[in-house]
Short mmCIF file of C-alpha atoms in Angstrom, two decimals:
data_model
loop_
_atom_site.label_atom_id
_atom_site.label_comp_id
_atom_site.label_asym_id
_atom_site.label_seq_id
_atom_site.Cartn_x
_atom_site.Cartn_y
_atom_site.Cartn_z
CA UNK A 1 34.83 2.37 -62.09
CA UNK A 2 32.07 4.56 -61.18
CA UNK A 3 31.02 4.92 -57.26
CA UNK A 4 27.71 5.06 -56.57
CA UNK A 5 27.22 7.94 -53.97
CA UNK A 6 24.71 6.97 -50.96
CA UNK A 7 22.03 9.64 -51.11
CA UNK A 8 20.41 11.01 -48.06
CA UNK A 9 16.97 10.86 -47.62
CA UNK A 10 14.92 14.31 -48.54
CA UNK A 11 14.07 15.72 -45.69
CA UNK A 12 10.08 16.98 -45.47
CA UNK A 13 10.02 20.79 -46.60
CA UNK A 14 9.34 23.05 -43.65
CA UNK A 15 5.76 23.89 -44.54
CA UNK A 16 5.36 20.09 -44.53
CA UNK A 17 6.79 19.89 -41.21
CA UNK A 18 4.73 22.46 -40.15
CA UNK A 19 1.77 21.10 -41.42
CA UNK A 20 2.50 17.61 -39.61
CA UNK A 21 3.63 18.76 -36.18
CA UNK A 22 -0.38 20.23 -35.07
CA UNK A 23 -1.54 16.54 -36.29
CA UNK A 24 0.85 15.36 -34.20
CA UNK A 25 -0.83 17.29 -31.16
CA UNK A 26 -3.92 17.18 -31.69
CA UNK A 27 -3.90 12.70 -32.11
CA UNK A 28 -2.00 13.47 -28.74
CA UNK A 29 -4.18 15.59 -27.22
CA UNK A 30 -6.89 13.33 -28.65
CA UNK A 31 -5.53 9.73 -27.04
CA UNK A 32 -4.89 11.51 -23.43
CA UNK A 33 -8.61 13.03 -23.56
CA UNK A 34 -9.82 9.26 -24.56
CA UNK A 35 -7.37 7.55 -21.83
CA UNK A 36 -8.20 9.81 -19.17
CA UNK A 37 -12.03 8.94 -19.95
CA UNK A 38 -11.53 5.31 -19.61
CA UNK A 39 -9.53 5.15 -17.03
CA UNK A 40 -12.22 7.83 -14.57
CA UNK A 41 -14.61 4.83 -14.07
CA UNK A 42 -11.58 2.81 -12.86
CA UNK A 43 -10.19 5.47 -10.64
CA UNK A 44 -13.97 6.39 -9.28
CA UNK A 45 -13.90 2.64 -8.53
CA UNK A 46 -11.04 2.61 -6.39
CA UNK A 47 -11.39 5.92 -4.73
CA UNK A 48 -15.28 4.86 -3.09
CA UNK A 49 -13.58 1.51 -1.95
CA UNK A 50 -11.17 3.60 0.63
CA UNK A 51 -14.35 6.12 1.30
CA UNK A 52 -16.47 5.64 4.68
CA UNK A 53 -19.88 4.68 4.21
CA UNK A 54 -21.19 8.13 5.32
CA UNK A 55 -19.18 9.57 2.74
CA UNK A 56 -19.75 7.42 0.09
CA UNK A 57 -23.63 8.54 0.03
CA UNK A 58 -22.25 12.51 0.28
CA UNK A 59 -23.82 14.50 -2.96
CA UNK A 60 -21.73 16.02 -4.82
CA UNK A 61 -19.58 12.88 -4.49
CA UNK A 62 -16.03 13.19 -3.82
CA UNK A 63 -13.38 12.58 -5.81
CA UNK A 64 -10.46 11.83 -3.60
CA UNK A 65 -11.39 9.85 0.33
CA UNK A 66 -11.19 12.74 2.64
CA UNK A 67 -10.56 9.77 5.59
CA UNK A 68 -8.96 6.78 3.62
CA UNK A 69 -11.05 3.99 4.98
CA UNK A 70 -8.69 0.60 4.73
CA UNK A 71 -10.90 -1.06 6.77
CA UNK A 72 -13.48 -1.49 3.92
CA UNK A 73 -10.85 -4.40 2.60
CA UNK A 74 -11.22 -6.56 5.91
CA UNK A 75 -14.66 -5.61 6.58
CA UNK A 76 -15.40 -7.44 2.66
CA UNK A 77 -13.95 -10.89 4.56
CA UNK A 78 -16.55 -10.49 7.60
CA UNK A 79 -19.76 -9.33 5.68
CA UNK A 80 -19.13 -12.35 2.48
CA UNK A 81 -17.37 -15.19 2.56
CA UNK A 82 -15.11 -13.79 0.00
CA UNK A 83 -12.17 -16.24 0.98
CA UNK A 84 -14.33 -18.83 -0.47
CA UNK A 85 -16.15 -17.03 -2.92
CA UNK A 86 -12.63 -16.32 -4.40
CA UNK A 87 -11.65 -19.54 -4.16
CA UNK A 88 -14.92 -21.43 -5.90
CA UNK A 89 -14.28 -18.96 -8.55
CA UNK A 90 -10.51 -19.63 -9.55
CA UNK A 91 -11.43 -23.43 -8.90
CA UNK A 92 -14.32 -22.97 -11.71
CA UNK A 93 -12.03 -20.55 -14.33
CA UNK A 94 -9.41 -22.66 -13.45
CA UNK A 95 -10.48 -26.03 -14.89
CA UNK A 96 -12.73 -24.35 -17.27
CA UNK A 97 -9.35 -23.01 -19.06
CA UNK A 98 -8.15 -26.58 -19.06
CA UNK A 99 -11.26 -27.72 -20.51
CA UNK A 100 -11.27 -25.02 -22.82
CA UNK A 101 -7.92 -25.48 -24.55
CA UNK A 102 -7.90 -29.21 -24.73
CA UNK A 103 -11.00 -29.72 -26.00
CA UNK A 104 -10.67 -26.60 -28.51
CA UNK A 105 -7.38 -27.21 -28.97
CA UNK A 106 -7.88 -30.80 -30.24
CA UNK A 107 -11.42 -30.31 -32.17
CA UNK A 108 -9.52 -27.20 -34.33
CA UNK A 109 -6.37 -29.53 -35.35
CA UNK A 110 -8.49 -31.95 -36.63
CA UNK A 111 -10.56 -28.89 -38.53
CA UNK A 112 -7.30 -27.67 -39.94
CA UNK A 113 -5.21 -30.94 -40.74
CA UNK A 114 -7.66 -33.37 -42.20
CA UNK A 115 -9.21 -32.86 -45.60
CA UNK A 116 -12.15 -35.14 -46.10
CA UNK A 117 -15.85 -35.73 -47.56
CA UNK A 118 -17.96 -32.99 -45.49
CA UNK A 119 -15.57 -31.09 -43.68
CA UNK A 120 -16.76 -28.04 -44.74
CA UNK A 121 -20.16 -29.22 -43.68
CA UNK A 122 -19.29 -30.18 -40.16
CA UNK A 123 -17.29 -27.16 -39.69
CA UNK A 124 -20.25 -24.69 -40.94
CA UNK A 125 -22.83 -26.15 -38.75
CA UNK A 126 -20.17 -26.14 -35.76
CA UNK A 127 -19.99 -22.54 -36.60
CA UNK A 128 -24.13 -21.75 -36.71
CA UNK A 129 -24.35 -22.66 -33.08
CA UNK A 130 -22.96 -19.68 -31.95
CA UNK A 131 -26.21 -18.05 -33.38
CA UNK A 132 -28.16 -19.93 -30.23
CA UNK A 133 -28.24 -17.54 -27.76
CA UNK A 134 -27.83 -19.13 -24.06
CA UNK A 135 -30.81 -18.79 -22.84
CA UNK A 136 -32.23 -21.53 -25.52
CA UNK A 137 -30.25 -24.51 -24.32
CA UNK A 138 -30.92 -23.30 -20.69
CA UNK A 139 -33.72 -25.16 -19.81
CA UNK A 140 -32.93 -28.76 -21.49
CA UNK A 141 -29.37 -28.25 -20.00
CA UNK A 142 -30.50 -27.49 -16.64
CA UNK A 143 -33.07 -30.52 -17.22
CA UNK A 144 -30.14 -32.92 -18.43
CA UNK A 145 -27.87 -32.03 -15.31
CA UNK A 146 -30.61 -32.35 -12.83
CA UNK A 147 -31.11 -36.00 -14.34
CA UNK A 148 -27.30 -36.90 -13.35
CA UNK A 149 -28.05 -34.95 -10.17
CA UNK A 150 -25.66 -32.11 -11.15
CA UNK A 151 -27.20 -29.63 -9.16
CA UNK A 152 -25.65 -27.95 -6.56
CA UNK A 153 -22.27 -28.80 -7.43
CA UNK A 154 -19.50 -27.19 -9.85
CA UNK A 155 -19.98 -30.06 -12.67
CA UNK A 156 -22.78 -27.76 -14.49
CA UNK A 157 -20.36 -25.19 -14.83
CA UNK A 158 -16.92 -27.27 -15.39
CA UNK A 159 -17.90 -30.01 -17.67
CA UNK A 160 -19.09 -28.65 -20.54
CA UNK A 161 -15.73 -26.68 -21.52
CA UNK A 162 -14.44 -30.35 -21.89
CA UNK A 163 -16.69 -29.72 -25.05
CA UNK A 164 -15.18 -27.33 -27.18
CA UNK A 165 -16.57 -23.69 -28.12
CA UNK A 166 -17.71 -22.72 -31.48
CA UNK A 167 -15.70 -19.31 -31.33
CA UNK A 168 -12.72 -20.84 -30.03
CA UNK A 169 -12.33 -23.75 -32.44
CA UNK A 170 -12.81 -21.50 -35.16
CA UNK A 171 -9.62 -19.18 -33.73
CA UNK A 172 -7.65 -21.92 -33.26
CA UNK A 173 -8.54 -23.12 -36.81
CA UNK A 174 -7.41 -20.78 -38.83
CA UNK A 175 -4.33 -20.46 -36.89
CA UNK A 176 -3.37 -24.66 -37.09
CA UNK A 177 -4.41 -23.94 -40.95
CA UNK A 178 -0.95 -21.44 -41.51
CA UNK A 179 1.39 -24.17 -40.09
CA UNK A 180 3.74 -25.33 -42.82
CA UNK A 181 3.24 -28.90 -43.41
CA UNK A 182 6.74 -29.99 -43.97
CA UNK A 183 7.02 -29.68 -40.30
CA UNK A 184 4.15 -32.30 -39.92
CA UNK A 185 5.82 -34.38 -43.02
CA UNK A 186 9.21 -34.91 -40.97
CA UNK A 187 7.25 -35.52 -38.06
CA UNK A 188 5.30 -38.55 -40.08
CA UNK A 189 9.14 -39.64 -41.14
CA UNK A 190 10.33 -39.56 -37.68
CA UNK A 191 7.18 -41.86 -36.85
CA UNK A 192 4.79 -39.42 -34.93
CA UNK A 193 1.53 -39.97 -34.71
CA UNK A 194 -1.67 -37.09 -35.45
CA UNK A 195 -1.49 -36.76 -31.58
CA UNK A 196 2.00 -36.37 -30.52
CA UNK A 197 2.80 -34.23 -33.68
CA UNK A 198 -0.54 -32.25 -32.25
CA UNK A 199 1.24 -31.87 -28.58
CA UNK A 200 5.14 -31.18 -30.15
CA UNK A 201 4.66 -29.50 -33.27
CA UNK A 202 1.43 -27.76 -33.25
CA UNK A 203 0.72 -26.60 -29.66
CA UNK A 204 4.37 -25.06 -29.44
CA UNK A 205 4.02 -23.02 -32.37
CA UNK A 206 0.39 -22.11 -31.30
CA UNK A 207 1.42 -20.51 -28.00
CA UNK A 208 -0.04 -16.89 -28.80
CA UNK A 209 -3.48 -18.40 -30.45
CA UNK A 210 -3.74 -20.71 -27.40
CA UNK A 211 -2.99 -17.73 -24.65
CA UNK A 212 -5.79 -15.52 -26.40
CA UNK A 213 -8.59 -18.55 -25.94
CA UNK A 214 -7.49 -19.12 -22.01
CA UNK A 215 -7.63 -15.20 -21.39
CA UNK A 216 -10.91 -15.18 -23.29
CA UNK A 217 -12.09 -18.31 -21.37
CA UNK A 218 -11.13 -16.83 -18.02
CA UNK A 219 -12.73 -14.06 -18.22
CA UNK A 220 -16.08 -15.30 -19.42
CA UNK A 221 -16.01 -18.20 -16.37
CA UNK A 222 -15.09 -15.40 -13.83
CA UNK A 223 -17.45 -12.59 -15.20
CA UNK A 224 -20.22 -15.66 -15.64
CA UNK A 225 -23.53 -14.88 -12.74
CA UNK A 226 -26.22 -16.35 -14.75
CA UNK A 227 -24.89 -19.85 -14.71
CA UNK A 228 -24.18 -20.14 -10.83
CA UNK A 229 -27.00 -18.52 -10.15
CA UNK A 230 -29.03 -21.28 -11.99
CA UNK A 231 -27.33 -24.25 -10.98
CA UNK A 232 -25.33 -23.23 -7.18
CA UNK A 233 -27.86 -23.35 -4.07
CA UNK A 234 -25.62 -23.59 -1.22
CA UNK A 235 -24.08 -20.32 0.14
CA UNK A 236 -20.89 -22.32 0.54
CA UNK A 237 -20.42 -23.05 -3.06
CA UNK A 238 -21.19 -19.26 -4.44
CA UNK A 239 -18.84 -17.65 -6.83
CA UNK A 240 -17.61 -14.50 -6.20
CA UNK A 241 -20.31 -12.36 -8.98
CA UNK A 242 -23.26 -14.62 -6.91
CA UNK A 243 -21.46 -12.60 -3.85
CA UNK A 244 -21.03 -9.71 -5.05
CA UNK A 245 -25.08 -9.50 -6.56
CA UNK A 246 -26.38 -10.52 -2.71
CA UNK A 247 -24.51 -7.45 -1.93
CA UNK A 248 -27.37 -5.35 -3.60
CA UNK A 249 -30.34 -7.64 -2.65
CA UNK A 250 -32.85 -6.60 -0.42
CA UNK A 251 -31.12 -7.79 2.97
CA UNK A 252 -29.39 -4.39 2.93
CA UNK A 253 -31.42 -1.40 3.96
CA UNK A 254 -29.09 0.89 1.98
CA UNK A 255 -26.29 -1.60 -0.29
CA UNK A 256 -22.90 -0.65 1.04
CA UNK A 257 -21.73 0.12 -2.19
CA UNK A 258 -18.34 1.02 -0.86
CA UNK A 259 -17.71 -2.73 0.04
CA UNK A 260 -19.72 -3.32 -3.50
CA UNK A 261 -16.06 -0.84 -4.62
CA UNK A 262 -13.89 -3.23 -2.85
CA UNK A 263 -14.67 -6.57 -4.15
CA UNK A 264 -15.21 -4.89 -7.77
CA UNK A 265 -11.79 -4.21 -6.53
CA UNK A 266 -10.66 -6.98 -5.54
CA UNK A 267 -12.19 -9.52 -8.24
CA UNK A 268 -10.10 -7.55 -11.12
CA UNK A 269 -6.83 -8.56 -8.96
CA UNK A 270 -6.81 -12.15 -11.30
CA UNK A 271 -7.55 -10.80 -15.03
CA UNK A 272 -4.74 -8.03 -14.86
CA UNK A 273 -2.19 -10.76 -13.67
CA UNK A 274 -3.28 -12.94 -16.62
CA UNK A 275 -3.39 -10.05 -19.07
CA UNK A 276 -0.13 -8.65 -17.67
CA UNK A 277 1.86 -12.47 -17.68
CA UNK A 278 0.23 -13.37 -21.09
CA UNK A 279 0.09 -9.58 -23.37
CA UNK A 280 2.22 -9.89 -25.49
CA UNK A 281 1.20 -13.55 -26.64
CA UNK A 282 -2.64 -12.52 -26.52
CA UNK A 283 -2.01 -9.25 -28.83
CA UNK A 284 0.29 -11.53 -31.19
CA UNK A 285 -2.35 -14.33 -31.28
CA UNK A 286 -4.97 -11.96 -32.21
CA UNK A 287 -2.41 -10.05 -34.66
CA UNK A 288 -1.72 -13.11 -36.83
CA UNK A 289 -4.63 -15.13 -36.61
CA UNK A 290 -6.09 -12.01 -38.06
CA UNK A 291 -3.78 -11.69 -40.92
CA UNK A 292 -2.73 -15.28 -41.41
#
């Protein structure tokens, strides 16, 4: 009996090797030029939020703090109420991500499992109103709340995430849609129902799809100034972008941009920890929803 010798793969031919190794360089060369790019305004950031306020206005600016001003990060408590600016704001991204997801969540399993007379229809026009911009349901929205007395209070910008987003429903979608259905047949033998099979079998499985819409729905609620700004009247109840926009308003002779540094600062503290906890689930959710 013949043996079948295991063959080594061919190594590349030196002039190939030669050829690859500038490539090499240069893509490296290339991705530390782009990262030290976007990472300047980031640094800049952080570097005038330790600067005094004299030498935050010095021209040329400095790089580096030549007096490393840690005061700036109390002196942000006493100037704004950014204890409770902070607070109001996780309060608002906080049940906006709950809103999000089980309204989403619950609108896109019913997309994806049930097959019936128009639901390509429904799902199409659910899809078109993400070509309204904002600004053309502002005004009968802010008309509806004020009707049910809405104003001034966090309801204008909780409630409707109990409502479902076009963008998000459509993500989740198409990610309920690759679920094998045997999984849902055993769970019809075992005697589930649509909405406990929806909470044990399809909510596990979705846990990257689902991370991906509460990053994306944080960020928009704690990033959002138009919507406070419309709706919130009482100091007390500001967010923390309403706080940090007063900082530039016309009360200040010159805007103390430095403290402007520190909240920028400050406010980022929440959507690193949430992108740091949840990356790997948010790149895999956008991974395979985009080839499933």
């Amino acid at each position: 009996m013949s043996t079948v010798k295991a063959t080594r793969p061919l190594d590349p031919s030196p002039r190939l090797r030669r050829r690859i190794k500038p490539v090499k360089i240069a893509s490296f060369t290339a991705l530390l030029v782009t990262t030290f790019l976007m990472l300047l305004p980031l640094f800049f950031m952080v570097s005038t939020s330790l600067k005094s306020k004299r030498e935050m206005l010095k021209f040329p600016p400095t790089f580096l703090p030549e007096s490393w001003a840690l005061r700036n990060y109390v002196d942000i408590f006493e100037t704004l109420q950014f204890g409770t600016l902070y607070k109001n704001s996780l309060i608002i991204a906080g049940f906006s991500v709950f809103g999000t997801l089980l309204s989403s969540a619950l609108v896109a399993y019913g997309f994806a499992r049930y097959r019936g007379r128009g639901n390509s229809f429904w799902f199409i026009l659910l899809l078109s109103t993400m070509m309204l911009p904002y600004p053309a349901i502002m005004i009968p929205q802010f008309v509806l709340f004020s009707k049910m007395q809405w104003i001034d209070t966090f309801l204008p910008l909780i409630v409707p995430a109990f409502f479902g987003s076009a963008y998000n429903i459509f993500l989740l979608r198409q990610f309920f849609s690759t679920l094998p259905e045997e999984l849902f047949d055993a769970g019809r033998i075992d005697g589930c129902g649509e909405l406990r099979m929806w909470r044990t079998i399809a909510l596990p499985l979705s846990a990257p799809a689902l991370a991906t819409v509460a990053i994306f729905a944080f960020i928009y609620s704690w990033n959002d100034l138009l919507t406070p700004v419309l709706y919130l009247s009482s100091s007390d109840k500001f967010t923390l972008p309403v706080g940090m926009a007063s900082l530039t308003s016309s009360r200040f002779r010159i805007p103390p941009w430095h403290l402007l540094m520190v909240a920028s600062v400050l406010a980022m503290v929440p959507i690193v920890t949430l992108f740091a906890i949840a990356q790997k689930q948010f790149v895999e959710g956008i991974v395979l929803t985009g080839i499933k």
